[in-house]
Coordinates of C-alpha atoms in Angstrom, one line a residue:
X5 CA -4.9 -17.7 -27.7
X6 CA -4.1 -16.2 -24.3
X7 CA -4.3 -12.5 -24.1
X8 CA -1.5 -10.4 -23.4
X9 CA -1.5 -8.7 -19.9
X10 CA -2.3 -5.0 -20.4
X11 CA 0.1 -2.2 -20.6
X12 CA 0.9 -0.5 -17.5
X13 CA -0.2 3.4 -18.0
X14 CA 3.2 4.6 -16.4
X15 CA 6.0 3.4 -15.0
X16 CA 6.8 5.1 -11.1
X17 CA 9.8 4.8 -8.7
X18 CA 9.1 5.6 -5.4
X19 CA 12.0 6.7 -3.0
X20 CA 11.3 6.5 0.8
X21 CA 13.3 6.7 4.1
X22 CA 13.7 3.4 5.4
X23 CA 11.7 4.0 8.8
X24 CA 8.4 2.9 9.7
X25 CA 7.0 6.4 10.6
X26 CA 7.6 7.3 6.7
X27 CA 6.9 3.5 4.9
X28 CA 3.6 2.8 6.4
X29 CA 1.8 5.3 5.1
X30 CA 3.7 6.0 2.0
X31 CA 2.9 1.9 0.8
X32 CA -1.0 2.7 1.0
X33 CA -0.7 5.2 -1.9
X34 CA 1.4 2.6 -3.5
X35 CA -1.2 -0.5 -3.8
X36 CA -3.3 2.3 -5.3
X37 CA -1.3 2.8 -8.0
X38 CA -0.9 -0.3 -8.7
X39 CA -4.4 -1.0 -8.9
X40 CA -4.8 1.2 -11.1
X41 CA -2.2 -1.0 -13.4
X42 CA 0.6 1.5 -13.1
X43 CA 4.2 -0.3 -12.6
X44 CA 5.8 0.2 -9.6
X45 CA 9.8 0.1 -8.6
X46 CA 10.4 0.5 -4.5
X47 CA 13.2 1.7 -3.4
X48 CA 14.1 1.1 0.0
X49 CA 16.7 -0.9 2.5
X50 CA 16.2 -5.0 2.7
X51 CA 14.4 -4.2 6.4
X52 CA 11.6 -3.2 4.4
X53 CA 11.4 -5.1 1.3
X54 CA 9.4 -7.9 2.0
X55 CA 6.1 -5.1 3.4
X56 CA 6.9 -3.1 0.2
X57 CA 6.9 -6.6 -2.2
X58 CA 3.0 -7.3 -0.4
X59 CA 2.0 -4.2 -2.6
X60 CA 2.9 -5.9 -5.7
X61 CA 5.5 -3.8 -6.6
X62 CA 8.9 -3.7 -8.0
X63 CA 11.5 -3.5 -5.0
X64 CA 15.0 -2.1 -5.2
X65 CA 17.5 -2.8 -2.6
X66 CA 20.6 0.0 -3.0
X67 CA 23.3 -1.2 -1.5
X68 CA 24.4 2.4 -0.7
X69 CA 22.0 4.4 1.3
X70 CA 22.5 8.3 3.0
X71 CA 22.2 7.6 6.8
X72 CA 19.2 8.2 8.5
X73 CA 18.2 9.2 11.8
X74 CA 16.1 7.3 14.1
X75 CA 12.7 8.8 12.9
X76 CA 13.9 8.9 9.1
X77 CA 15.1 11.8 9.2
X78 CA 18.4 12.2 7.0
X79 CA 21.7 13.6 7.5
X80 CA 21.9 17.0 6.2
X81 CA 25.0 17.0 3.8
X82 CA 25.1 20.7 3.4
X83 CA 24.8 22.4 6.6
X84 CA 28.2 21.5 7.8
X85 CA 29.1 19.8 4.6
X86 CA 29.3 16.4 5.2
X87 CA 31.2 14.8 3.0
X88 CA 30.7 11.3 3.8
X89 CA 27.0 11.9 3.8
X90 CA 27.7 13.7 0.2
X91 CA 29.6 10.2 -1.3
X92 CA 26.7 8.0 -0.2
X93 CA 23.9 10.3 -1.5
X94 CA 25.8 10.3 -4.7
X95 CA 26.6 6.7 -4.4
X96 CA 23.0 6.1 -3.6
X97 CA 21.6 8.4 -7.1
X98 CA 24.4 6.6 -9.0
X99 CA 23.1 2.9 -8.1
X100 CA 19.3 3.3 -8.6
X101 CA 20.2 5.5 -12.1
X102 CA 22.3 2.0 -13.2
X103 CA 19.7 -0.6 -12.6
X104 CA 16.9 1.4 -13.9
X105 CA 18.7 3.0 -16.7
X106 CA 17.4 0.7 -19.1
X107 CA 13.5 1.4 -17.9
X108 CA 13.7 5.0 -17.1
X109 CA 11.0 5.9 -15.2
X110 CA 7.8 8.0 -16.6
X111 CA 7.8 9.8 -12.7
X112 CA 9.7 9.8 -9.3
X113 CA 7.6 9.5 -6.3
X114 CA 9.4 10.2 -3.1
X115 CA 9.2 11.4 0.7
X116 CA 10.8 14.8 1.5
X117 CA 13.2 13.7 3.5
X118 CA 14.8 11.6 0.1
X119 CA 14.6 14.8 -2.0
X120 CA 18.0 14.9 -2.1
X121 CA 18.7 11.3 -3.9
X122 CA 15.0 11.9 -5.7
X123 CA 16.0 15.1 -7.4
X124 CA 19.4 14.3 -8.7
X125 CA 17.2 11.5 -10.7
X126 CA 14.5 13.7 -11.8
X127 CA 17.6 16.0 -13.2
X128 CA 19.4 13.0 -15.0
X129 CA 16.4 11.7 -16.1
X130 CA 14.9 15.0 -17.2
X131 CA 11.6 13.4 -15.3
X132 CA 8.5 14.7 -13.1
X133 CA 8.8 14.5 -9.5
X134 CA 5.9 14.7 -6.7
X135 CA 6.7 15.2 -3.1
X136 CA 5.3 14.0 -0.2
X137 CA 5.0 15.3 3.2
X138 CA 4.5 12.9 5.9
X139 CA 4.0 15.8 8.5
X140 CA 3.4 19.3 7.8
X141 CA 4.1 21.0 4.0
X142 CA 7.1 23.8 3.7
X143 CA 6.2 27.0 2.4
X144 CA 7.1 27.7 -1.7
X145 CA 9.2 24.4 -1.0
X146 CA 11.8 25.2 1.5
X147 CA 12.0 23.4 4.9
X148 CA 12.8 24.6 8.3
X149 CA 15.9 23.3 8.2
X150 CA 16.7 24.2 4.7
X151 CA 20.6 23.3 4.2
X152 CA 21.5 26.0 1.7
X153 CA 21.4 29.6 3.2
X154 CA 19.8 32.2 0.9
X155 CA 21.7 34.3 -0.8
X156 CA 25.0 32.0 -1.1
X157 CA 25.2 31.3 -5.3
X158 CA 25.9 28.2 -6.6
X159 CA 29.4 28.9 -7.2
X160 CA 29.9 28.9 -3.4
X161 CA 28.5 26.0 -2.7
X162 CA 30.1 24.0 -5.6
X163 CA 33.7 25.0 -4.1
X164 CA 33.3 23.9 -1.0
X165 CA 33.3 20.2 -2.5
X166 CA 36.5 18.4 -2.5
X167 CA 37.2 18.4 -6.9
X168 CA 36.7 14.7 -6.8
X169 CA 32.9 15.0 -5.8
X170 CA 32.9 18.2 -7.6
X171 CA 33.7 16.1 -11.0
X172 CA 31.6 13.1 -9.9
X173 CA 28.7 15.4 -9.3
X174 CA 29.4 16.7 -12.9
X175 CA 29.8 13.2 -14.8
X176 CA 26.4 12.4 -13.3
X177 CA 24.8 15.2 -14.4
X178 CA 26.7 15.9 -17.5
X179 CA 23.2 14.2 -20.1
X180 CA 20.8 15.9 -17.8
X181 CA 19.0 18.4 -19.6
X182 CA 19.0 20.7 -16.6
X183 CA 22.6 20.0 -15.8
X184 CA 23.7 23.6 -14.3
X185 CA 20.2 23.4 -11.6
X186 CA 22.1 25.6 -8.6
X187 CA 22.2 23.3 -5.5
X188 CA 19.3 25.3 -4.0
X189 CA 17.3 23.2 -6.5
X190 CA 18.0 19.8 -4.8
X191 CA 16.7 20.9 -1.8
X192 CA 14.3 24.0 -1.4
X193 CA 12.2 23.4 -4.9
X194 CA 8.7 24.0 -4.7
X195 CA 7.3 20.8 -7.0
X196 CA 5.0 21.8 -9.7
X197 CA 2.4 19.0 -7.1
X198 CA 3.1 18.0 -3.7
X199 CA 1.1 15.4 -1.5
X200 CA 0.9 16.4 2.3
X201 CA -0.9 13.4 4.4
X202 CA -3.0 15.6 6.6
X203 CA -6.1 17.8 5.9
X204 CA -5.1 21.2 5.5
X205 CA -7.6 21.8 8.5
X206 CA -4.4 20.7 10.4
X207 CA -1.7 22.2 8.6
X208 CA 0.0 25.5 10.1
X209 CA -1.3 28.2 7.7
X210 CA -2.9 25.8 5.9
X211 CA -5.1 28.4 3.4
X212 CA -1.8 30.2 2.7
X213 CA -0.6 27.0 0.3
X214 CA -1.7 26.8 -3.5
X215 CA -2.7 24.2 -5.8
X216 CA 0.6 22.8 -5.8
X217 CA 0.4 21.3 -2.5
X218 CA -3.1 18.3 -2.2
X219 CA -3.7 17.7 1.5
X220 CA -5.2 14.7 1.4
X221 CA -5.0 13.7 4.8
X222 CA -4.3 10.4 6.4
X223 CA -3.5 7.5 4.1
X224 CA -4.4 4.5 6.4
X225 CA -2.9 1.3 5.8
X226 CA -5.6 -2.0 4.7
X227 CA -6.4 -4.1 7.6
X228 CA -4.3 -6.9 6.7
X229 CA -6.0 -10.8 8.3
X230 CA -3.8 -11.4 10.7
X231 CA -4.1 -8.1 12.6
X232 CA -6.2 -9.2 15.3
X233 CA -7.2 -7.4 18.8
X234 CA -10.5 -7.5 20.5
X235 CA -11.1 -5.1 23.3
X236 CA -12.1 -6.8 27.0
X237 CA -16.1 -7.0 27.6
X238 CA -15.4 -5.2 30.5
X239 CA -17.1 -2.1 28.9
X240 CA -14.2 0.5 30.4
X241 CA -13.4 3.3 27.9
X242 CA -10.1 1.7 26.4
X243 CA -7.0 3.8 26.9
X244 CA -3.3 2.9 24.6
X245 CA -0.7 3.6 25.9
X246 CA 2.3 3.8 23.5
X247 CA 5.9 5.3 25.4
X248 CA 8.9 4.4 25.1
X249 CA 11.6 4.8 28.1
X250 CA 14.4 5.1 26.4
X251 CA 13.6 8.3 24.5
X252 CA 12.2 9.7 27.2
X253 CA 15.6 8.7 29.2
X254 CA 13.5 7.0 31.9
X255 CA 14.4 4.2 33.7
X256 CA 12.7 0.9 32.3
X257 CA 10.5 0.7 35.1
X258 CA 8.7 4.1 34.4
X259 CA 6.8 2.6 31.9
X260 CA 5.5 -0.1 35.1
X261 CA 4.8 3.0 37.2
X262 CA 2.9 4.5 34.3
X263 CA 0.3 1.1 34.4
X264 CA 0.5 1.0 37.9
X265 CA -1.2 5.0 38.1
X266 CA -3.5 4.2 35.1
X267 CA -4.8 1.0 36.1
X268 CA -6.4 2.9 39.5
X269 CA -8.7 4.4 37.5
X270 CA -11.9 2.8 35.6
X271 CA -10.5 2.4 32.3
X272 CA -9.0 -0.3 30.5
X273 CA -5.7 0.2 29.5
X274 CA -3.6 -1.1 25.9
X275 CA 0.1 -1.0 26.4
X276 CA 2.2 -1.7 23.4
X277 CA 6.7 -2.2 23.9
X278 CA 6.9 -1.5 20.5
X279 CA 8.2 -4.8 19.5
X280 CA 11.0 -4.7 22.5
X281 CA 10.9 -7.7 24.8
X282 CA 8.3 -8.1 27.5
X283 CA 9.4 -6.3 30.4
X284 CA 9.7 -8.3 33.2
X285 CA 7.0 -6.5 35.7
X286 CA 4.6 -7.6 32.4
X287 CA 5.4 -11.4 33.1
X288 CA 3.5 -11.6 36.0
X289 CA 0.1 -10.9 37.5
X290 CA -1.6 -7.8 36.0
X291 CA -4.4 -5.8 37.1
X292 CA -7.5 -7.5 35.1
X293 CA -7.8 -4.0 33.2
X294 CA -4.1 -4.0 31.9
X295 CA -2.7 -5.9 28.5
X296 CA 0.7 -5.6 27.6
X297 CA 1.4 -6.6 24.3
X298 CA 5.2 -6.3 22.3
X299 CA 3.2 -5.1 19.2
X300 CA 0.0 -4.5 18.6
X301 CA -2.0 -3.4 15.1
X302 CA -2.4 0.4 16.1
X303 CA -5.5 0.6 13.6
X304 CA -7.0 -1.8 15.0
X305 CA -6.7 -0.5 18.7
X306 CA -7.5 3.1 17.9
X307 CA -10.8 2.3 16.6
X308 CA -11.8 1.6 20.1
X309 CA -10.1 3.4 22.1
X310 CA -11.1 7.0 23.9
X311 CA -7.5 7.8 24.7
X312 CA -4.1 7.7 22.8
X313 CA -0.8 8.5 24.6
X314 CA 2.2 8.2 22.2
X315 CA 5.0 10.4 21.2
X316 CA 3.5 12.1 18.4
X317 CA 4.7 11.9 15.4
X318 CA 2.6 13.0 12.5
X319 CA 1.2 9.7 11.5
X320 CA 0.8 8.5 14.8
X321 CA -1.6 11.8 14.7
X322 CA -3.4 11.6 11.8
X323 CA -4.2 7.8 12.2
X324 CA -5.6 8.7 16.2
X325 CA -7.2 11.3 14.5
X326 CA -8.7 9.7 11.5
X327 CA -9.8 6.9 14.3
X328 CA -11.7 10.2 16.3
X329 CA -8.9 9.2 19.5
X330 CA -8.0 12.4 21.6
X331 CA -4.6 12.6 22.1
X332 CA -1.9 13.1 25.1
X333 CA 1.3 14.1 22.9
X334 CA 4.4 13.3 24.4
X335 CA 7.1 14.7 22.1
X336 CA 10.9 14.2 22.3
X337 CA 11.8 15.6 18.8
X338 CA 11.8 18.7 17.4
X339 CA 9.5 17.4 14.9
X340 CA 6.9 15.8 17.3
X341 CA 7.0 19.3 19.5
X342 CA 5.5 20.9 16.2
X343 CA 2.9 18.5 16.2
X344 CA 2.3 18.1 19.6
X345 CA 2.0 22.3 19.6
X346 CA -0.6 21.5 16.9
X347 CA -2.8 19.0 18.7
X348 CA -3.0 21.4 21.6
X349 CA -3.6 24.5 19.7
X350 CA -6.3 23.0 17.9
X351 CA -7.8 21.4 21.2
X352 CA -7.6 17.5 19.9
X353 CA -5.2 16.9 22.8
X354 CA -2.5 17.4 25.9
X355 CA 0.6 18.1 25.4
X356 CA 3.0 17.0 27.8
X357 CA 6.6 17.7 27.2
X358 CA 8.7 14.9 28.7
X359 CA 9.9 15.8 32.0
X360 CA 6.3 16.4 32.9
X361 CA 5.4 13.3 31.7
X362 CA 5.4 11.2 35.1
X363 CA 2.9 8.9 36.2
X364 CA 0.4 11.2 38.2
X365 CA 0.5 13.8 35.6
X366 CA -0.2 11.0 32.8
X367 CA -3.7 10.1 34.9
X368 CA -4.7 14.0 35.4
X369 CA -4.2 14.1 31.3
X370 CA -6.2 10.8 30.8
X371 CA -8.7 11.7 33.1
X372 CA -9.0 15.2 31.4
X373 CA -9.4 13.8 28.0
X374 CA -12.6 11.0 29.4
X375 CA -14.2 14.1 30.9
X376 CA -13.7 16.5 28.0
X377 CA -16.7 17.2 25.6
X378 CA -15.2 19.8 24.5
X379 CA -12.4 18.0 23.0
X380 CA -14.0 14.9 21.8
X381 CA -15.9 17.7 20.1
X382 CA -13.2 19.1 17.8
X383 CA -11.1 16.1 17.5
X384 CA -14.6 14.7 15.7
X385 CA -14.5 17.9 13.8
X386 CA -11.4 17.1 12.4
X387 CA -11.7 13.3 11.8
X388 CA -14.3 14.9 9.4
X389 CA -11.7 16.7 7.2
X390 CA -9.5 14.2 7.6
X391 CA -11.5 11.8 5.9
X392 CA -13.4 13.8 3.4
X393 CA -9.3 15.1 2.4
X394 CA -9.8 11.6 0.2
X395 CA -6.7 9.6 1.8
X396 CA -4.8 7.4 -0.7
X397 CA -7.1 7.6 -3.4
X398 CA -7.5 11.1 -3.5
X399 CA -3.4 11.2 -3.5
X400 CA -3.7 8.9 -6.5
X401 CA -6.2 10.6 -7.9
X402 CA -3.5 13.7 -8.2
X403 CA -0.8 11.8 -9.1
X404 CA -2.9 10.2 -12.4
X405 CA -4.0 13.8 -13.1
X406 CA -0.4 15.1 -13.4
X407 CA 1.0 12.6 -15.3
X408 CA -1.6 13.1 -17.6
X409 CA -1.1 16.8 -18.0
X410 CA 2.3 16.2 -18.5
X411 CA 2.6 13.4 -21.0
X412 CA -0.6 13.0 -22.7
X413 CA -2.0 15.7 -25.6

């Protein structure tokens, strides 16, 4: 008689912007949960789906989705009161509440920039939700760009909605148990637990946040068999180079003039497109210490290499970091200048803001990083507490313990 398969220990949706800056290391907390037998719905956008569905997991395809910016980020219905963005947020809550009405969830699991979508469910559900913060953590909950100004009631904000998505908002919240949570709640809520992916070594005011907020630093995605590089036995320190023209509004051929500099000096230099089409100056003879490559698995790279120039965004940071790469931080959002203000206050890095960024300047910040003890120093320091923080399985590890506190005696 065959056995039955076991029980899963609890059922989790997890909500995450469709971008690869927030997916890849959201999915490594993922296969941990599901190793440890809990059952896993994904929601994301079909783009996605088929990395998500490698974890084992459940995926959900909405077909209505709020918009997102390029890096994730999503439109801010409140601010200027969006209302298109308010009708697909809605739409969104109201699809993902229909197909998984009949298997309610025990917890939602979702990245800050969905807590929108995520905390209208965890209302209509009357269900735990955990945060978590792919860059830095917001003070008591509320984020820099926090939609809903303090001191306006929720009165206010409830007229300004058309009646129509005044009474949808209402019909969909109408079982909830918490039905009248004030609109503040769907944004600036501080979750009873929070996971921020960085060590708290790296986190602005990082001794200032509670217990409710687990830094457990960079969650590093599995080596997967096809993800193959092997650095040249030339024995140069190996430098990656990771721009990209367009958001710098360079020409196309900055990115040549960039190899050109580097490959002068005695290094041997990884360039990654970032899955656009070989440029044309890549098509033909290259200095022997150049590779261009469309993509390229960043792990992979970064465990060899003494230098990492990339826009920096916070994973890009923690994963250089957790690899002990210095860093030269080229930001172009507002985001990436907070990081990249980071890395060079904490001395793991240059930051060079983007009209500085040309070719020469690039080499002087290379060069500075090879020659720098000092900050091969510290950036060691840190990939220290970035890897005692416990990753994935320490974010796991929280995650179990909650659920537990909440649902078992």
């Amino acid at each position: 008689m065959e056995k039955e398969p076991p029980k899963p220990r609890y059922t989790i949706a997890v909500i995450s912007a469709p971008d690869e800056a927030h997916t890849r290391p959201m999915l490594p907390i993922v296969r941990e949960l599901r190793r440890r037998e809990h059952r896993i719905t994904y929601v994301t956008t079909m783009e996605f789906a088929e990395r998500a569905a490698t974890a084992g997991v459940h995926v959900l395809v909405p077909e209505s989705r709020p918009e997102y910016g390029p890096y994730g980020e999503a439109r801010d219905p409140a601010a200027a009161l969006d209302l298109s963005s308010v009708e697909e947020t809605l739409d969104c809550a109201e699809e993902i509440h229909a197909e998984l009405a009949d298997d309610v969830p025990d917890l939602v699991l979702y990245e800050s920039s969905t807590r929108v979508v995520a905390r209208l469910l965890t209302c209509r559900w009357n269900r735990p939700g955990v945060q978590v913060y792919p860059s830095f953590a917001w003070d008591d909950g509320r984020g820099p760009d926090a939609p809903v100004p303090e001191g306006r009631s929720s009165e206010e904000c409830l007229a300004r909605l058309p009646d129509g998505l005044r009474r949808r908002l209402a019909r969909f919240l109408a079982y909830a148990e918490h039905a009248g949570a004030p609109p503040q709640d769907f944004y600036t809520r501080a979750e009873p637990l929070s996971i921020a992916l960085m060590p708290r070594a790296f986190q602005s005011g990082g001794d200032l946040f509670d217990g409710r907020v687990a830094f457990v630093g960079p969650c590093i995605p599995e080596r997967r068999i096809d993800e193959r590089w092997m650095p040249a036995a030339n024995g140069l320190p190996v430098v990656f180079l990771a721009l990209d023209p367009a958001l710098l509004h360079r020409e196309p051929d900055y990115l040549r003039d960039c190899v050109t500099a580097l490959a002068r000096r005695p290094l041997h230099l990884v360039v990654t497109t970032g899955g656009a089409d070989e440029p044309a100056w890549a098509r033909g003879a290259l200095p022997p210490n150049v590779e261009v490559h469309a993509r390229v698995p960043r792990s992979v790279v970064l465990r060899r290499a003494a230098a990492y120039v990339c826009h920096p965004d916070a994973g890009n940071v923690m994963e250089a970091l957790y690899f002990n790469t210095p860093l030269v931080a080229v930001p172009t959002t507002a985001s990436e200048r907070a990081v990249a203000d980071r890395v060079a206050e904490l001395g793991l890095g240059v930051r060079l803001p983007p009209e500085a960024a040309g070719p020469e300047r690039l080499v002087e910040a290379v060069r500075t990083l090879l020659d720098d003890a000092g900050t091969r120093h510290r950036v060691r320091g840190l990939q220290r507490e970035a890897r005692r923080a416990g990753g994935a399985r320490r974010a796991a590890d929280e995650i179990e313990r909650y659920l537990e506190w909440i649902y078992e005696p």
